[in-house]
Amino acid sequence: RLRMACILLMCFSCLTVRLAPATVLITPEVRIVANANEAQPVHRAIGDLQRDIEKVLGRTPQVVESLDAVPAGATALVVVGPNWSDTRLAVAPDIAGTESHGVYVAQVGSAPHVVLHGSDMRGTIYAIYTFSEKCLGVPPLWFWASWEAEKKERIELPDDFNLRFAPPSVRWRVWFP
C-alpha cells in the first residue's frame, strides 16, 4: 500500500509541475539595429520607436547599424526591411508581398533578438508600430487621447513570440466622397 501511494504521489506531482516558458527580456539598455540604407520614413518610425521605449522603459535606446555593435548575450530590436543584408539573422521567408510584416523572436548566436520584419518600406513601418502597440502597450493614437505610459523596468516576451500579418486582401484602400 505504501509503495502504491508513493507511485501515485509521484505520478500526480509530475502532472502538476509545469516548467515556466523561457522569456526574452527587453531592458532599458536595449539597442535598435537598423540598416542606414533604409528609406527615410523607416528611420522616422525608428525615431518614434525610440520615443515609445523611452516613455515605457525610461531610457532612449541607441540605434546601431550592425549586430556586431550589440553586446554579447544582449537582446536587440532588429529592424529588417528590404535593404537588410546580414546573413547571420535568418529572416522569415513567409513575410512576402506588399505590406506584409511580422514581429518575432529569432536566435542569433547565443542571444535572442526581437525582429521587426517588413517585406517592403510600408511593411517595415507597420512592423515597428505593431511592436510599439502589442509589446510596449503604446496605443496608435496616444497623443490625442491624453494617454500616459505605464512605466516598466523591463518587457518580457515568450521566446516563441510570433506575430505575422499577410498582405492586405484589398489592393487599393481609398475612399472617394
Short mmCIF file of C-alpha atoms in Angstrom, two decimals, residues 17-167:
data_model
loop_
_atom_site.label_atom_id
_atom_site.label_comp_id
_atom_site.label_asym_id
_atom_site.label_seq_id
_atom_site.Cartn_x
_atom_site.Cartn_y
_atom_site.Cartn_z
CA VAL A 17 4.63 20.53 -12.38
CA ARG A 18 4.83 22.97 -15.27
CA LEU A 19 8.06 24.43 -16.47
CA ALA A 20 8.00 28.18 -16.88
CA PRO A 21 8.34 29.20 -20.52
CA ALA A 22 11.61 30.86 -21.48
CA THR A 23 11.37 34.61 -21.89
CA VAL A 24 13.19 37.28 -23.81
CA LEU A 25 13.89 40.40 -21.74
CA ILE A 26 13.88 43.87 -23.24
CA THR A 27 15.59 46.20 -20.79
CA PRO A 28 16.31 49.95 -20.89
CA GLU A 29 19.76 49.11 -22.33
CA VAL A 30 18.23 47.58 -25.47
CA ARG A 31 19.67 48.63 -28.81
CA ILE A 32 17.90 49.02 -32.11
CA VAL A 33 19.72 47.56 -35.09
CA ALA A 34 18.78 49.16 -38.41
CA ASN A 35 20.39 49.43 -41.81
CA ALA A 36 21.43 53.00 -42.63
CA ASN A 37 20.21 52.44 -46.21
CA GLU A 38 16.57 52.07 -45.21
CA ALA A 39 14.18 54.70 -46.50
CA GLN A 40 13.73 57.95 -44.58
CA PRO A 41 10.14 57.07 -43.48
CA VAL A 42 11.50 53.88 -41.84
CA HIS A 43 14.03 55.97 -39.91
CA ARG A 44 11.21 58.30 -38.85
CA ALA A 45 9.31 55.28 -37.48
CA ILE A 46 12.50 54.17 -35.68
CA GLY A 47 12.62 57.61 -34.06
CA ASP A 48 9.03 57.09 -32.88
CA LEU A 49 10.04 53.66 -31.54
CA GLN A 50 12.87 55.28 -29.57
CA ARG A 51 10.37 57.75 -28.11
CA ASP A 52 7.94 54.95 -27.17
CA ILE A 53 10.67 52.88 -25.50
CA GLU A 54 11.81 55.95 -23.57
CA LYS A 55 8.21 56.54 -22.39
CA VAL A 56 7.85 52.94 -21.16
CA LEU A 57 11.36 51.95 -20.02
CA GLY A 58 12.69 55.40 -19.12
CA ARG A 59 15.71 55.44 -21.43
CA THR A 60 16.16 56.24 -25.12
CA PRO A 61 17.75 53.27 -26.92
CA GLN A 62 20.77 53.67 -29.13
CA VAL A 63 20.39 52.91 -32.85
CA VAL A 64 23.28 50.92 -34.33
CA GLU A 65 23.88 49.69 -37.87
CA SER A 66 25.17 46.19 -37.18
CA LEU A 67 24.56 43.21 -34.94
CA ASP A 68 28.28 43.47 -34.07
CA ALA A 69 27.52 46.64 -32.06
CA VAL A 70 25.19 44.72 -29.72
CA PRO A 71 26.95 43.44 -26.57
CA ALA A 72 27.36 39.65 -26.44
CA GLY A 73 24.32 37.94 -24.96
CA ALA A 74 22.19 41.10 -25.05
CA THR A 75 18.81 41.29 -26.72
CA ALA A 76 18.30 43.82 -29.52
CA LEU A 77 15.38 45.01 -31.62
CA VAL A 78 16.37 44.27 -35.21
CA VAL A 79 14.58 46.27 -37.91
CA VAL A 80 14.62 44.14 -41.05
CA GLY A 81 13.50 45.94 -44.17
CA PRO A 82 14.06 45.36 -47.87
CA ASN A 83 17.69 46.50 -47.57
CA TRP A 84 18.67 44.03 -44.82
CA SER A 85 21.84 42.14 -45.72
CA ASP A 86 23.23 40.46 -42.57
CA THR A 87 23.09 36.72 -43.22
CA ARG A 88 23.57 35.77 -39.54
CA LEU A 89 19.89 36.52 -38.97
CA ALA A 90 17.68 34.07 -40.81
CA VAL A 91 14.63 36.14 -41.69
CA ALA A 92 11.21 34.61 -42.15
CA PRO A 93 10.72 33.67 -45.81
CA ASP A 94 6.93 33.74 -45.47
CA ILE A 95 6.89 37.51 -44.96
CA ALA A 96 6.50 38.42 -48.59
CA GLY A 97 4.09 40.53 -50.58
CA THR A 98 3.03 44.14 -50.33
CA GLU A 99 2.89 45.48 -46.77
CA SER A 100 3.28 42.09 -45.09
CA HIS A 101 5.14 42.21 -41.81
CA GLY A 102 5.95 40.34 -38.65
CA VAL A 103 7.29 40.75 -35.14
CA TYR A 104 9.00 37.63 -33.84
CA VAL A 105 11.89 36.35 -31.75
CA ALA A 106 14.90 34.89 -33.57
CA GLN A 107 18.11 33.46 -32.20
CA VAL A 108 21.40 34.95 -33.42
CA GLY A 109 24.38 33.24 -31.87
CA SER A 110 23.79 32.99 -28.12
CA ALA A 111 21.23 35.78 -27.86
CA PRO A 112 17.58 36.04 -28.83
CA HIS A 113 16.61 39.18 -30.71
CA VAL A 114 13.21 40.65 -31.44
CA VAL A 115 12.88 41.05 -35.20
CA LEU A 116 10.66 43.77 -36.67
CA HIS A 117 10.44 42.49 -40.22
CA GLY A 118 8.71 44.10 -43.19
CA SER A 119 8.64 42.93 -46.78
CA ASP A 120 8.78 46.49 -48.10
CA MET A 121 9.07 50.02 -46.74
CA ARG A 122 5.46 50.25 -45.57
CA GLY A 123 5.56 46.72 -44.11
CA THR A 124 8.68 47.63 -42.13
CA ILE A 125 6.96 50.73 -40.74
CA TYR A 126 3.92 48.62 -39.82
CA ALA A 127 6.19 46.13 -38.01
CA ILE A 128 7.73 48.93 -35.93
CA TYR A 129 4.37 50.36 -34.89
CA THR A 130 2.98 46.86 -34.25
CA PHE A 131 5.81 46.29 -31.77
CA SER A 132 5.03 49.58 -30.03
CA GLU A 133 1.36 48.68 -29.74
CA LYS A 134 1.47 44.95 -28.93
CA CYS A 135 4.68 44.72 -26.87
CA LEU A 136 5.15 48.14 -25.30
CA GLY A 137 1.44 48.85 -24.85
CA VAL A 138 1.57 52.21 -26.63
CA PRO A 139 -1.75 52.81 -28.43
CA PRO A 140 -1.61 54.15 -32.01
CA LEU A 141 -3.41 57.43 -31.28
CA TRP A 142 -1.98 58.04 -27.82
CA PHE A 143 -1.11 61.67 -28.49
CA TRP A 144 -4.75 62.71 -28.98
CA ALA A 145 -6.07 60.60 -26.10
CA SER A 146 -4.13 62.14 -23.18
CA TRP A 147 -2.63 58.71 -22.61
CA GLU A 148 0.33 58.23 -20.28
CA ALA A 149 2.67 55.23 -20.48
CA GLU A 150 2.85 52.67 -17.71
CA LYS A 151 6.49 52.71 -16.61
CA LYS A 152 8.17 49.31 -16.59
CA GLU A 153 11.61 48.05 -15.65
CA ARG A 154 11.61 45.53 -18.49
CA ILE A 155 9.41 43.95 -21.14
CA GLU A 156 9.13 40.17 -21.16
CA LEU A 157 8.21 38.25 -24.30
CA PRO A 158 7.98 34.47 -24.63
CA ASP A 159 10.81 33.02 -26.67
CA ASP A 160 8.27 31.71 -29.19
CA PHE A 161 6.67 35.16 -29.71
CA ASN A 162 5.48 35.36 -33.29
CA LEU A 163 3.07 37.84 -34.88
CA ARG A 164 2.61 37.62 -38.66
CA PHE A 165 0.50 39.81 -40.92
CA ALA A 166 -0.19 38.82 -44.52
CA PRO A 167 -0.56 41.31 -47.36
#
